[in-house]
Coordinates of C-alpha atoms in Angstrom, one line a residue:
X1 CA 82.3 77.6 103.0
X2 CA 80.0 77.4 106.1
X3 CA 78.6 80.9 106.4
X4 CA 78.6 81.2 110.3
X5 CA 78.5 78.9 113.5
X6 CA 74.8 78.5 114.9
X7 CA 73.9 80.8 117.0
X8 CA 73.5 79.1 120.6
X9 CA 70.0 79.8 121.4
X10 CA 70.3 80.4 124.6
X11 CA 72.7 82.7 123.9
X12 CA 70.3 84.9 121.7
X13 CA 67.4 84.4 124.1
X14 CA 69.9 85.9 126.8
X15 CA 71.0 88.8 124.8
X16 CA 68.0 89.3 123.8
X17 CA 65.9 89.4 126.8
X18 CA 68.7 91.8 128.4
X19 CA 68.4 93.9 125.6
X20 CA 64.7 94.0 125.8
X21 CA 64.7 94.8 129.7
X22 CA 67.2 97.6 129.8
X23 CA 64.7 99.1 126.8
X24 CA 61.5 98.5 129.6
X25 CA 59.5 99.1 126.9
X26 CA 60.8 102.4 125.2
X27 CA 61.1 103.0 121.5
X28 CA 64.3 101.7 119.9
X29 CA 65.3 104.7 117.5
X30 CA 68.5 104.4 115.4
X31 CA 69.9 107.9 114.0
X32 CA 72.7 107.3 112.0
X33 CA 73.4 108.5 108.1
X34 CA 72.1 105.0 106.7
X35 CA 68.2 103.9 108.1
X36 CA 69.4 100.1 107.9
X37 CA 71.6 100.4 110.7
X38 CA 72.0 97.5 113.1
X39 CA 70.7 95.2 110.3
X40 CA 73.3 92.3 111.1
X41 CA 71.7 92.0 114.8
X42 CA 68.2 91.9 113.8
X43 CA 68.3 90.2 110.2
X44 CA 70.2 86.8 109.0
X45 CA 69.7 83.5 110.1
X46 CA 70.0 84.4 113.6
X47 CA 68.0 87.6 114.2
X48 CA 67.6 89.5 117.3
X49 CA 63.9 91.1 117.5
X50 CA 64.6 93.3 120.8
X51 CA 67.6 94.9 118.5
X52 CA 65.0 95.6 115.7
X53 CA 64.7 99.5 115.9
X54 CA 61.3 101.0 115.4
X55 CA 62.0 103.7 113.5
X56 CA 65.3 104.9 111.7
X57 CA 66.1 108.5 111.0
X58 CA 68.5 109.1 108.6
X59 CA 70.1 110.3 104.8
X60 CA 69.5 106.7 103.4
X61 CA 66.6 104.8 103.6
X62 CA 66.3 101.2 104.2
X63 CA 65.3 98.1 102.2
X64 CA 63.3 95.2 102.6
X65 CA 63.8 93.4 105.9
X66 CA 66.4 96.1 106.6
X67 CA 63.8 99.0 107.3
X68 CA 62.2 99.2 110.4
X69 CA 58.7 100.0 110.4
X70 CA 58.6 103.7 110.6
X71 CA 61.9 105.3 108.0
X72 CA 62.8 109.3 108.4
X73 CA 65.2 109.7 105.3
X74 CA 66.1 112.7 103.8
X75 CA 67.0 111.2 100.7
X76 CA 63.2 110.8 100.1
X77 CA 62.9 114.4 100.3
X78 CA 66.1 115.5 98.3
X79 CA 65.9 112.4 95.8
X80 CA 69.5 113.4 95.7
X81 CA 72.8 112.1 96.6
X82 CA 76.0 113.9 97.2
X83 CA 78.6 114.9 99.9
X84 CA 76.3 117.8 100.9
X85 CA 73.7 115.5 100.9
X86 CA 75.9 113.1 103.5
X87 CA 77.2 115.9 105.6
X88 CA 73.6 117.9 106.2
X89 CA 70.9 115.0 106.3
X90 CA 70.6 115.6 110.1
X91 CA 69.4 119.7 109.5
X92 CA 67.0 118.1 106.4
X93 CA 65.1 116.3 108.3
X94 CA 65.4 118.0 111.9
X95 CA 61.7 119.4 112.2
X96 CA 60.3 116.4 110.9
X97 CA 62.5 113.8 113.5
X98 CA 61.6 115.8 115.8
X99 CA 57.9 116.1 116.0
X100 CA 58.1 112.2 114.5
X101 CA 60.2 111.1 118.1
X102 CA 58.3 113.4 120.2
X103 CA 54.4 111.5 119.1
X104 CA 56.1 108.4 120.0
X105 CA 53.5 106.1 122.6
X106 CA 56.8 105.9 124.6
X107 CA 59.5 107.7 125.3
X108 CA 62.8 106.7 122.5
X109 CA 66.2 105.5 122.9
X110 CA 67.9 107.0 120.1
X111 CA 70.8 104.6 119.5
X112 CA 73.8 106.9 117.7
X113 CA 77.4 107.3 117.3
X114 CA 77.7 109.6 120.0
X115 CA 75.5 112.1 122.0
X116 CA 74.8 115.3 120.9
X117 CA 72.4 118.0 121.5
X118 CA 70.4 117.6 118.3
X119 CA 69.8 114.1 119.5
X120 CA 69.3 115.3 123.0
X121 CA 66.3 117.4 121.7
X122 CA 65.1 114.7 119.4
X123 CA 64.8 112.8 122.5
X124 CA 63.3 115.1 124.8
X125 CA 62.9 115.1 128.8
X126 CA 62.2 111.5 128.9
X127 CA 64.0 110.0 126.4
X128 CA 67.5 108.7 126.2
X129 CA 70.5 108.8 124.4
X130 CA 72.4 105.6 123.7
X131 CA 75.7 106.3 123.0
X132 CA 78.8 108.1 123.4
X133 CA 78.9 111.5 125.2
X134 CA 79.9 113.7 122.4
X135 CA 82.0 115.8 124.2
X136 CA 84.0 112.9 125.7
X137 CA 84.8 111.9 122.5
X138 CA 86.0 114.8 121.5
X139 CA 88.2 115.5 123.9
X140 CA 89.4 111.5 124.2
X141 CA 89.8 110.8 119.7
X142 CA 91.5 114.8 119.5
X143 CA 94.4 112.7 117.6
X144 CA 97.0 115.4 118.8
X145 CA 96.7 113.7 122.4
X146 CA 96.7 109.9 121.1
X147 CA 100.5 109.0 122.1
X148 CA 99.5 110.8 125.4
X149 CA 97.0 108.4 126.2
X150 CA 98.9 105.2 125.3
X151 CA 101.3 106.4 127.1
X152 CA 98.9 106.8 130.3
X153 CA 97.4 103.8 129.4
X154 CA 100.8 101.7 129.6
X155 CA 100.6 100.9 126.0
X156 CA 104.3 99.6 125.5
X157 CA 106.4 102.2 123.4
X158 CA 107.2 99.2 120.4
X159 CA 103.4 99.5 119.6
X160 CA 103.1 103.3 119.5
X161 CA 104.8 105.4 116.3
X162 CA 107.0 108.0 116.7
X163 CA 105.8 111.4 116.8
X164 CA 105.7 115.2 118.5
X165 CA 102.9 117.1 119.3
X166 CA 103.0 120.5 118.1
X167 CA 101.0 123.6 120.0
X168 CA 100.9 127.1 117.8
X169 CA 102.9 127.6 115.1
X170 CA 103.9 125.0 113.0
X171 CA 107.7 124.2 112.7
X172 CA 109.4 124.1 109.0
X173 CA 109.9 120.8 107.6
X174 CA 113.4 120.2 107.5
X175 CA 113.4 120.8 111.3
X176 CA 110.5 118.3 111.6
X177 CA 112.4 115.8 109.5
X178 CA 115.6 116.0 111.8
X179 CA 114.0 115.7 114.8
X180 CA 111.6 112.4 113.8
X181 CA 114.5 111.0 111.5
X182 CA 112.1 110.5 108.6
X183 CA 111.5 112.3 105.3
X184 CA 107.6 111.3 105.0
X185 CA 105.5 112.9 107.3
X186 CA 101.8 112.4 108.8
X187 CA 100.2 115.3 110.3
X188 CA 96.9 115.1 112.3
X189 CA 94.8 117.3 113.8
X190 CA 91.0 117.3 115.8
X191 CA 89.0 115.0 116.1
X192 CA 87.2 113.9 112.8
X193 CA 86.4 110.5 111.2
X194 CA 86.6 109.5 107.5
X195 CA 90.3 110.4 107.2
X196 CA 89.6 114.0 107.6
X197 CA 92.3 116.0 109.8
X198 CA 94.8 113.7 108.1
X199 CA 97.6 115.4 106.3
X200 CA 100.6 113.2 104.1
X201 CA 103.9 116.0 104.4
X202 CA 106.0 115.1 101.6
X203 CA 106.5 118.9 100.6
X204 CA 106.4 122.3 102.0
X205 CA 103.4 122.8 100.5
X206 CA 101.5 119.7 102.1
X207 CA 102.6 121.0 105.2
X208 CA 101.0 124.5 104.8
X209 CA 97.9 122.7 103.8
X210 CA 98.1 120.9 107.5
X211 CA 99.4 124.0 109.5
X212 CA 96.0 125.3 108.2
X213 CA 94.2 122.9 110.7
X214 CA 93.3 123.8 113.8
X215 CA 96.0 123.2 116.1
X216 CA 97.2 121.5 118.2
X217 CA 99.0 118.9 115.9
X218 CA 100.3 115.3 116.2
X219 CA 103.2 115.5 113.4
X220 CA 104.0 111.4 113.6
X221 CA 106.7 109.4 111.0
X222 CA 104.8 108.2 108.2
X223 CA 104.5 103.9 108.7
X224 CA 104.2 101.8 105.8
X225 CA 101.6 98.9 105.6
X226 CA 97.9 97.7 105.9
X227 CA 95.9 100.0 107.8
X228 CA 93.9 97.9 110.3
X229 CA 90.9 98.2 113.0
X230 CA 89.3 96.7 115.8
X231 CA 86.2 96.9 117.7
X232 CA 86.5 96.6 121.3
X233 CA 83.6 96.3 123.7
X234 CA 84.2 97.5 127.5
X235 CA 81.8 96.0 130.6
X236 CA 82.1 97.0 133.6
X237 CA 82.1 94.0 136.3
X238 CA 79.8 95.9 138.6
X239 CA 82.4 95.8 141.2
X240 CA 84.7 98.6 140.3
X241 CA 86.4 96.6 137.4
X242 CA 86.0 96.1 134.0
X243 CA 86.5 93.4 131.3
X244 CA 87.9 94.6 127.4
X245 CA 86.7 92.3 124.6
X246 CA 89.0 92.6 121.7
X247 CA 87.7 91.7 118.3
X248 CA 89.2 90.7 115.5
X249 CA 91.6 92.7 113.6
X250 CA 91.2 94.0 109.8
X251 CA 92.9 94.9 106.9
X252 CA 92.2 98.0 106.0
X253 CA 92.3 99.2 102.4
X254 CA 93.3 103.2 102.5
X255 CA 93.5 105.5 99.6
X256 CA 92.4 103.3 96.6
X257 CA 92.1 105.7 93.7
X258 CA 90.2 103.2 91.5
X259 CA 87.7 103.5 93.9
X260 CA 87.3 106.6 94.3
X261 CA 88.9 107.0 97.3
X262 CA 91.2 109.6 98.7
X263 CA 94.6 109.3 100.3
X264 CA 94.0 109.0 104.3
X265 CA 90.4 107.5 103.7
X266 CA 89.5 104.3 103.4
X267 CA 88.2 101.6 101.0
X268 CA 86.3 99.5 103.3
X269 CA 88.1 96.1 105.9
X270 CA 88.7 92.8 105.2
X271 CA 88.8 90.4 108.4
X272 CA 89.7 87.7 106.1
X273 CA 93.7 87.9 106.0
X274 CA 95.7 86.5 108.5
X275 CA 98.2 88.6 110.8
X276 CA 100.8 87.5 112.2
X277 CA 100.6 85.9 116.0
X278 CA 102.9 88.5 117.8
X279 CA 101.3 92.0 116.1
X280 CA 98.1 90.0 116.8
X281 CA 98.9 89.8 120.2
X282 CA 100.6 93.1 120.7
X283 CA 97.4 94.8 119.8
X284 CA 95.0 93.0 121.9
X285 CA 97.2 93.7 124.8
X286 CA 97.2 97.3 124.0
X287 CA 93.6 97.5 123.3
X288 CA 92.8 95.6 126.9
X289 CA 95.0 98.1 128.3
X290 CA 93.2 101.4 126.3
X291 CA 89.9 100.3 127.9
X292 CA 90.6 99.6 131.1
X293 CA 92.3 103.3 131.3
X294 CA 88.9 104.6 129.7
X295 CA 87.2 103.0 132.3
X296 CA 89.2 103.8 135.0
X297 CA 89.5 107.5 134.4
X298 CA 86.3 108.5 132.6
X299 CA 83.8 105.6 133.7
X300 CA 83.5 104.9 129.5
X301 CA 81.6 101.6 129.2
X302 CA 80.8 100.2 125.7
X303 CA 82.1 100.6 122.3
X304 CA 84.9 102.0 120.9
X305 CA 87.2 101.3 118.3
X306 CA 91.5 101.8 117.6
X307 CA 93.3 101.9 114.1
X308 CA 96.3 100.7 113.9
X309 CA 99.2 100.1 111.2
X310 CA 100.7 96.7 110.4
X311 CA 104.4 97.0 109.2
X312 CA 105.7 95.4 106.1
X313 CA 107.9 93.6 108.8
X314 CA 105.1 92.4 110.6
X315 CA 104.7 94.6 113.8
X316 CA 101.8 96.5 114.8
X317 CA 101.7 100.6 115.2
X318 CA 98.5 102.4 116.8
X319 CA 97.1 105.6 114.9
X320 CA 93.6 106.7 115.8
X321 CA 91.2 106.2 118.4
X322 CA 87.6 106.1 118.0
X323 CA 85.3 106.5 120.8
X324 CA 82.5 105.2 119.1
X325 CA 80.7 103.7 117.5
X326 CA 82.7 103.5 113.8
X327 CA 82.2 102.8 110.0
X328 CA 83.2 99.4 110.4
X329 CA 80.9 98.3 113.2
X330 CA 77.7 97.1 111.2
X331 CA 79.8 94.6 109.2
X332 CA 82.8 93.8 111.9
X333 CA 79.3 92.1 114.1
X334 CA 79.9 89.1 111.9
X335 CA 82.9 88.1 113.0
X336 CA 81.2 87.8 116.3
X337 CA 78.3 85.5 114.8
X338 CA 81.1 83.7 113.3
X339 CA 81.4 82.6 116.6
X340 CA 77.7 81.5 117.5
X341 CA 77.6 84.7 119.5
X342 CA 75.9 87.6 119.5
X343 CA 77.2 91.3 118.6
X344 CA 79.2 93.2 120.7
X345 CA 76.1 95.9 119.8
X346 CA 73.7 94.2 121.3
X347 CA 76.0 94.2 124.5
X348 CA 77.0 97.7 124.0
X349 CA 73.1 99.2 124.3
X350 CA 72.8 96.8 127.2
X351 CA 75.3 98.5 128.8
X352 CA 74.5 101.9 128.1
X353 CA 71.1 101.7 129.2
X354 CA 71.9 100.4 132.3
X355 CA 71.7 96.7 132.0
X356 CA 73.8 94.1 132.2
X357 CA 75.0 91.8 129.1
X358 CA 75.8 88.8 131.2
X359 CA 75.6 86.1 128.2
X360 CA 79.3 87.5 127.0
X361 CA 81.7 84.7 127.5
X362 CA 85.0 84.8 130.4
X363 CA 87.0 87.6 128.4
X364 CA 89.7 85.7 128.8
X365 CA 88.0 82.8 126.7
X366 CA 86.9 84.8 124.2
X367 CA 90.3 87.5 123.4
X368 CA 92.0 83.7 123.1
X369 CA 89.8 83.3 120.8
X370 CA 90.3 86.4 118.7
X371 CA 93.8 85.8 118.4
X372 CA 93.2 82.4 117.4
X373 CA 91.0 83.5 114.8
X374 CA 93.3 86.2 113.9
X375 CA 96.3 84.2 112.7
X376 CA 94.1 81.8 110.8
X377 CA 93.5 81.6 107.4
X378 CA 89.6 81.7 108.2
X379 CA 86.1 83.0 107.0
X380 CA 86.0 86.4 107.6
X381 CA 83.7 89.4 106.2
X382 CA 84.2 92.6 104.3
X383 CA 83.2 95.3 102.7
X384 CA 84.1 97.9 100.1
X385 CA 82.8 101.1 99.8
X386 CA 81.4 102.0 96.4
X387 CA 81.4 105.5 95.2
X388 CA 80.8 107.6 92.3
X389 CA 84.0 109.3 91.5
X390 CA 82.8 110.5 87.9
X391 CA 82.9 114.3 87.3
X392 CA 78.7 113.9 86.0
X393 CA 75.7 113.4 87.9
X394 CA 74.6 110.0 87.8
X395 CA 71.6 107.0 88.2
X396 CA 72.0 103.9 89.3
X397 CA 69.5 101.8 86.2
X398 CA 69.1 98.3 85.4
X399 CA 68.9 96.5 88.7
X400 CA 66.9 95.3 91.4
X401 CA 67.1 97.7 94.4
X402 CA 70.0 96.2 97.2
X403 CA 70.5 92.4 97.2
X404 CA 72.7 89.9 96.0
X405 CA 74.6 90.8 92.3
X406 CA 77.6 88.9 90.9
X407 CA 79.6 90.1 87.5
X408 CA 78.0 89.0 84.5
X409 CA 80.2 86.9 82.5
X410 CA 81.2 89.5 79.7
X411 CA 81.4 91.9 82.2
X412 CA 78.8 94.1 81.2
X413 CA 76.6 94.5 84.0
X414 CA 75.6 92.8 87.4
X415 CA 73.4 89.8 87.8
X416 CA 70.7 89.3 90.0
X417 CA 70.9 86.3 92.6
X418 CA 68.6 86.7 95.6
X419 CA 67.6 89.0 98.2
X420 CA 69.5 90.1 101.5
X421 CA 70.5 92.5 103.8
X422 CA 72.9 90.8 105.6
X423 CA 77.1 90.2 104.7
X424 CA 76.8 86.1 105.0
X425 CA 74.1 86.0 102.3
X426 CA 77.0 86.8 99.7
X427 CA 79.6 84.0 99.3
X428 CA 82.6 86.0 97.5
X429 CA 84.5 83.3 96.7
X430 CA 82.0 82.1 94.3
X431 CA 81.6 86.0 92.6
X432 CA 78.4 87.2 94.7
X433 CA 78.4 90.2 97.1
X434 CA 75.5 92.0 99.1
X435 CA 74.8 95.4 97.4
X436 CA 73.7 97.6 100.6
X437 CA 71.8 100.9 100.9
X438 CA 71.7 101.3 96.9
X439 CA 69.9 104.6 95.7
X440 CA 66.5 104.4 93.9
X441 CA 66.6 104.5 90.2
X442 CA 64.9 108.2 90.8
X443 CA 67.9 109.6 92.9
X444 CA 70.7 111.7 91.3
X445 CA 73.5 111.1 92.7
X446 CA 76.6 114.0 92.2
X447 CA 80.4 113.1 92.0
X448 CA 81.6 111.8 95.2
X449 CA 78.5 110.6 96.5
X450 CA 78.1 106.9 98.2
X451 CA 76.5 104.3 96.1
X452 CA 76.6 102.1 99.0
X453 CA 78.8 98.9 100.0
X454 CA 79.5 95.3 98.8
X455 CA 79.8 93.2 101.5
X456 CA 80.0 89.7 101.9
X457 CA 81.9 86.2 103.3
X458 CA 85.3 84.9 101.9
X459 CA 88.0 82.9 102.9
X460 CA 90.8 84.9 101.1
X461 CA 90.0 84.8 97.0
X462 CA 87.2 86.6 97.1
X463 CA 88.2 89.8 99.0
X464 CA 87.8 92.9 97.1
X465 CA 91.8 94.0 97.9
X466 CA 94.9 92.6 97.2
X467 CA 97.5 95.1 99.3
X468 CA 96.9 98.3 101.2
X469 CA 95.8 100.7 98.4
X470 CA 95.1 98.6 95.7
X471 CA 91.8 96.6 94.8
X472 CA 91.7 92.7 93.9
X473 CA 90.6 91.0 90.5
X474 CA 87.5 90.4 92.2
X475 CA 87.4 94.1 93.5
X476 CA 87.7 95.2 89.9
X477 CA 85.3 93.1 88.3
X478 CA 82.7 94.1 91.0
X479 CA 83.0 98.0 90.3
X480 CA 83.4 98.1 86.3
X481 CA 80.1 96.0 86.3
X482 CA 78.2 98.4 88.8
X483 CA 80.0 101.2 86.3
X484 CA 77.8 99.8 83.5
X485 CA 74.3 101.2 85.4
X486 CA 75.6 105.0 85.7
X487 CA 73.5 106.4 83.8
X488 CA 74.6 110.0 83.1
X489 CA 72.1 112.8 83.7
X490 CA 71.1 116.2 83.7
X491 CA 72.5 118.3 86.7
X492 CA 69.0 118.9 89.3
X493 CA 68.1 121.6 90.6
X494 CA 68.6 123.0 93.7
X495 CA 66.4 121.9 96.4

């Protein structure tokens, strides 16, 4: 399996010097929850050094040649891992980001999921922001206004699942169930990520559980099928237009309890498996049309990112919007190198810093492309999340730090191959898979906390799922041999 096209160079000298003049010399800062962030644009056989952060501020710290030179992690401080640990890594190491951004030779350009004041300050008067207004995104992913905005968008009414939106009280259910003509339920609510403000109504308890949301509500017929997402990338034309890349669609893996992973959240993607040419189309076309409307009516320009549900009968239903960056971004850059491009990230800060990515293809050329590549049984990447789901406090013993593992043979551990950092390093189809953002041997990590996320390049065997909620043989094998180094441990103490 070739891992990737080459790069064209001129390409990546392009992008790159964009990149490096819309930055005129600031500080490239990533702040997002793991310090290797944008490690598939500056590591890998075709490297971008303009899209090299700095510094990284974070809850997980890097590894290798995916650490930038200066690493803010508050997992060095707490040597702990958890979903406390996940949700408050920001307020850990505030002070410390803080005074570490503001002694910076130049001013930063924090590079985020979205804009908020935290990051504002971090920034100070002459820094910037790169990403997402916070509050736009707010108000644009609140999931009880999502049919809204297809509508207003055009979005065509076969792609778009039935639903009502419900202000104040919440209705009972056999009312609900008349008037959607379903039994199952989905109820939705704000505007969080990670399948939080999701809500399966099979009972009239699961629907007190979601009337206990903040209103208002998006109560939608529940869809059966893959969950899927793309990345889409919006430049403006400088002329009052705008042109909507569409990537490559996933399969999404969603509720997978042998991973340790709730109903509503998800496993990890899998750009591997085909789709078929119509829902492939259907999508693109509604993500083109979601863009241009973002464009037209709030100037957004950049990433963002749409779930969507593929039908057992092969047609495609939108879900969620996320105006963001997302989850699946670091990994979903391959499928542009696939391409002998570079990623849609590299673009994306471009943009929002004022510059202009001009080494991006004709869109047209390139969402041909996509669908091409969509309904083709070719190389795609993946990853899986891994998690502790044990009711123990844990350490990860017996290996090497992140890199390269495969099963051993009598399944009683993981072997060491090579180093990496990046998802083409790991050919699945012959057992291997990149193990990201693994703890030290030193950190405790508490039930539900993130162990990190196999990753790699497959053509279809080696993908770690098999349907919607269910992991693969390879799957499998890959988590009951990282199950063989948690080592149980002694509850810490509170730090």
């Amino acid at each position: 399996m070739s891992p990737q096209a080459p790069l064209d160079t001129g390409l990546a000298e392009a992008a790159d010097h964009a990149l490096e003049g819309a930055l005129d010399g600031r500080v490239l800062v990533s702040a997002e929850r793991f310090c290797a962030s944008m490690r598939t644009l500056y590591t890998g056989t075709a490297p971008l050094a303009s899209a090299r952060p700095k510094v990284a501020v974070g809850c997980y710290p890097g590894w290798g040649g995916a650490a930038p030179d200066t690493v803010c992690a508050a997992e060095t401080r707490t040597r702990m891992r958890g979903p406390e640990q996940r949700h408050t890594w920001m307020q850990t190491v505030d002070t410390e980001a803080s005074a570490l951004l503001h002694a910076l030779a130049a001013p930063p350009v924090i590079a985020a999921w979205y804009a908020t004041d935290r990051l504002r300050r971090w920034a100070g008067s002459g820094g910037t922001v790169a990403a997402v207004d916070g509050r736009m995104r707010a108000e644009v992913e609140d999931k009880a206004s999502f049919d809204a905005l297809l509508q207003a968008a055009g979005v065509p009414s076969r792609t778009r699942i039935p639903c009502l939106r419900v202000e104040g009280r919440m209705p009972g259910l056999p009312g609900l169930r008349r008037r959607l003509g379903a039994r199952r339920l989905v109820v939705q609510a704000g505007a969080d990520s990670g399948g939080r403000g999701t809500v399966f109504v099979d009972t009239d308890a699961d629907l007190a559980r979601a009337a206990a949301m903040d209103g208002p509500y998006k109560v939608a017929v529940f869809v059966e099928g893959w969950s899927s997402n793309i990345t889409v990338l919006t430049v403006p034309d400088g002329c009052g237009g705008v042109s909507v890349y569409v990537d490559r669609p996933s399969h999404k893996a969603v509720g997978v309890p042998a991973a340790g992973i709730g109903p509503g959240k998800s496993a990890g993607n899998d750009w591997s498996r085909p789709w078929p040419a119509q829902a492939a189309a259907d999508l693109v076309e509604a993500a083109v049309r979601v863009g241009e409307h973002l464009w037209h009516t709030r100037r957004m320009a950049g990433l963002f990112g749409l779930d969507a549900l593929l039908t057992c009968d092969g047609r495609v239903q939108l879900n969620e919007i996320n105006l963001r960056n997302q989850g699946t971004t670091e990994v979903s850059a391959v499928n542009q190198q696939l391409r002998g491009l570079p990623p849609f990230t590299t673009a994306h800060l471009t943009i929002l810093l004022g510059g202009r990515p001009d080494w991006l293809p004709s869109v047209d050329d390139f969402n041909q492309a996509t669908l091409r590549a969509a309904t083709r049984p070719e190389p795609g990447p993946f990853y899986l999340k891994l998690r502790h789901h044990g009711d123990q406090p844990v350490r990860l013993t017996g290996l090497r730090g992140p890199g390269v593992y495969r099963p051993a043979p009598d399944g009683a551990g993981l072997v060491w191959v090579r180093p990496g950092t990046h998802p083409t390093q790991a050919d699945a189809d012959r057992g291997e898979a990149l193990l990201a953002s693994l703890p030290a041997e030193d950190v405790v990590c508490l039930p539900g906390a993130e162990l990190g996320t196999a990753e790699g390049l497959t053509t279809g065997p080696g993908s770690p799922f098999t349907s919607p909620h269910q992991l693969s043989g390879p799957g499998c094998d890959l988590l009951t041999a990282l199950a063989a180094h948690l080592t149980p441990t002694a509850f810490p103490l509170q730090r």
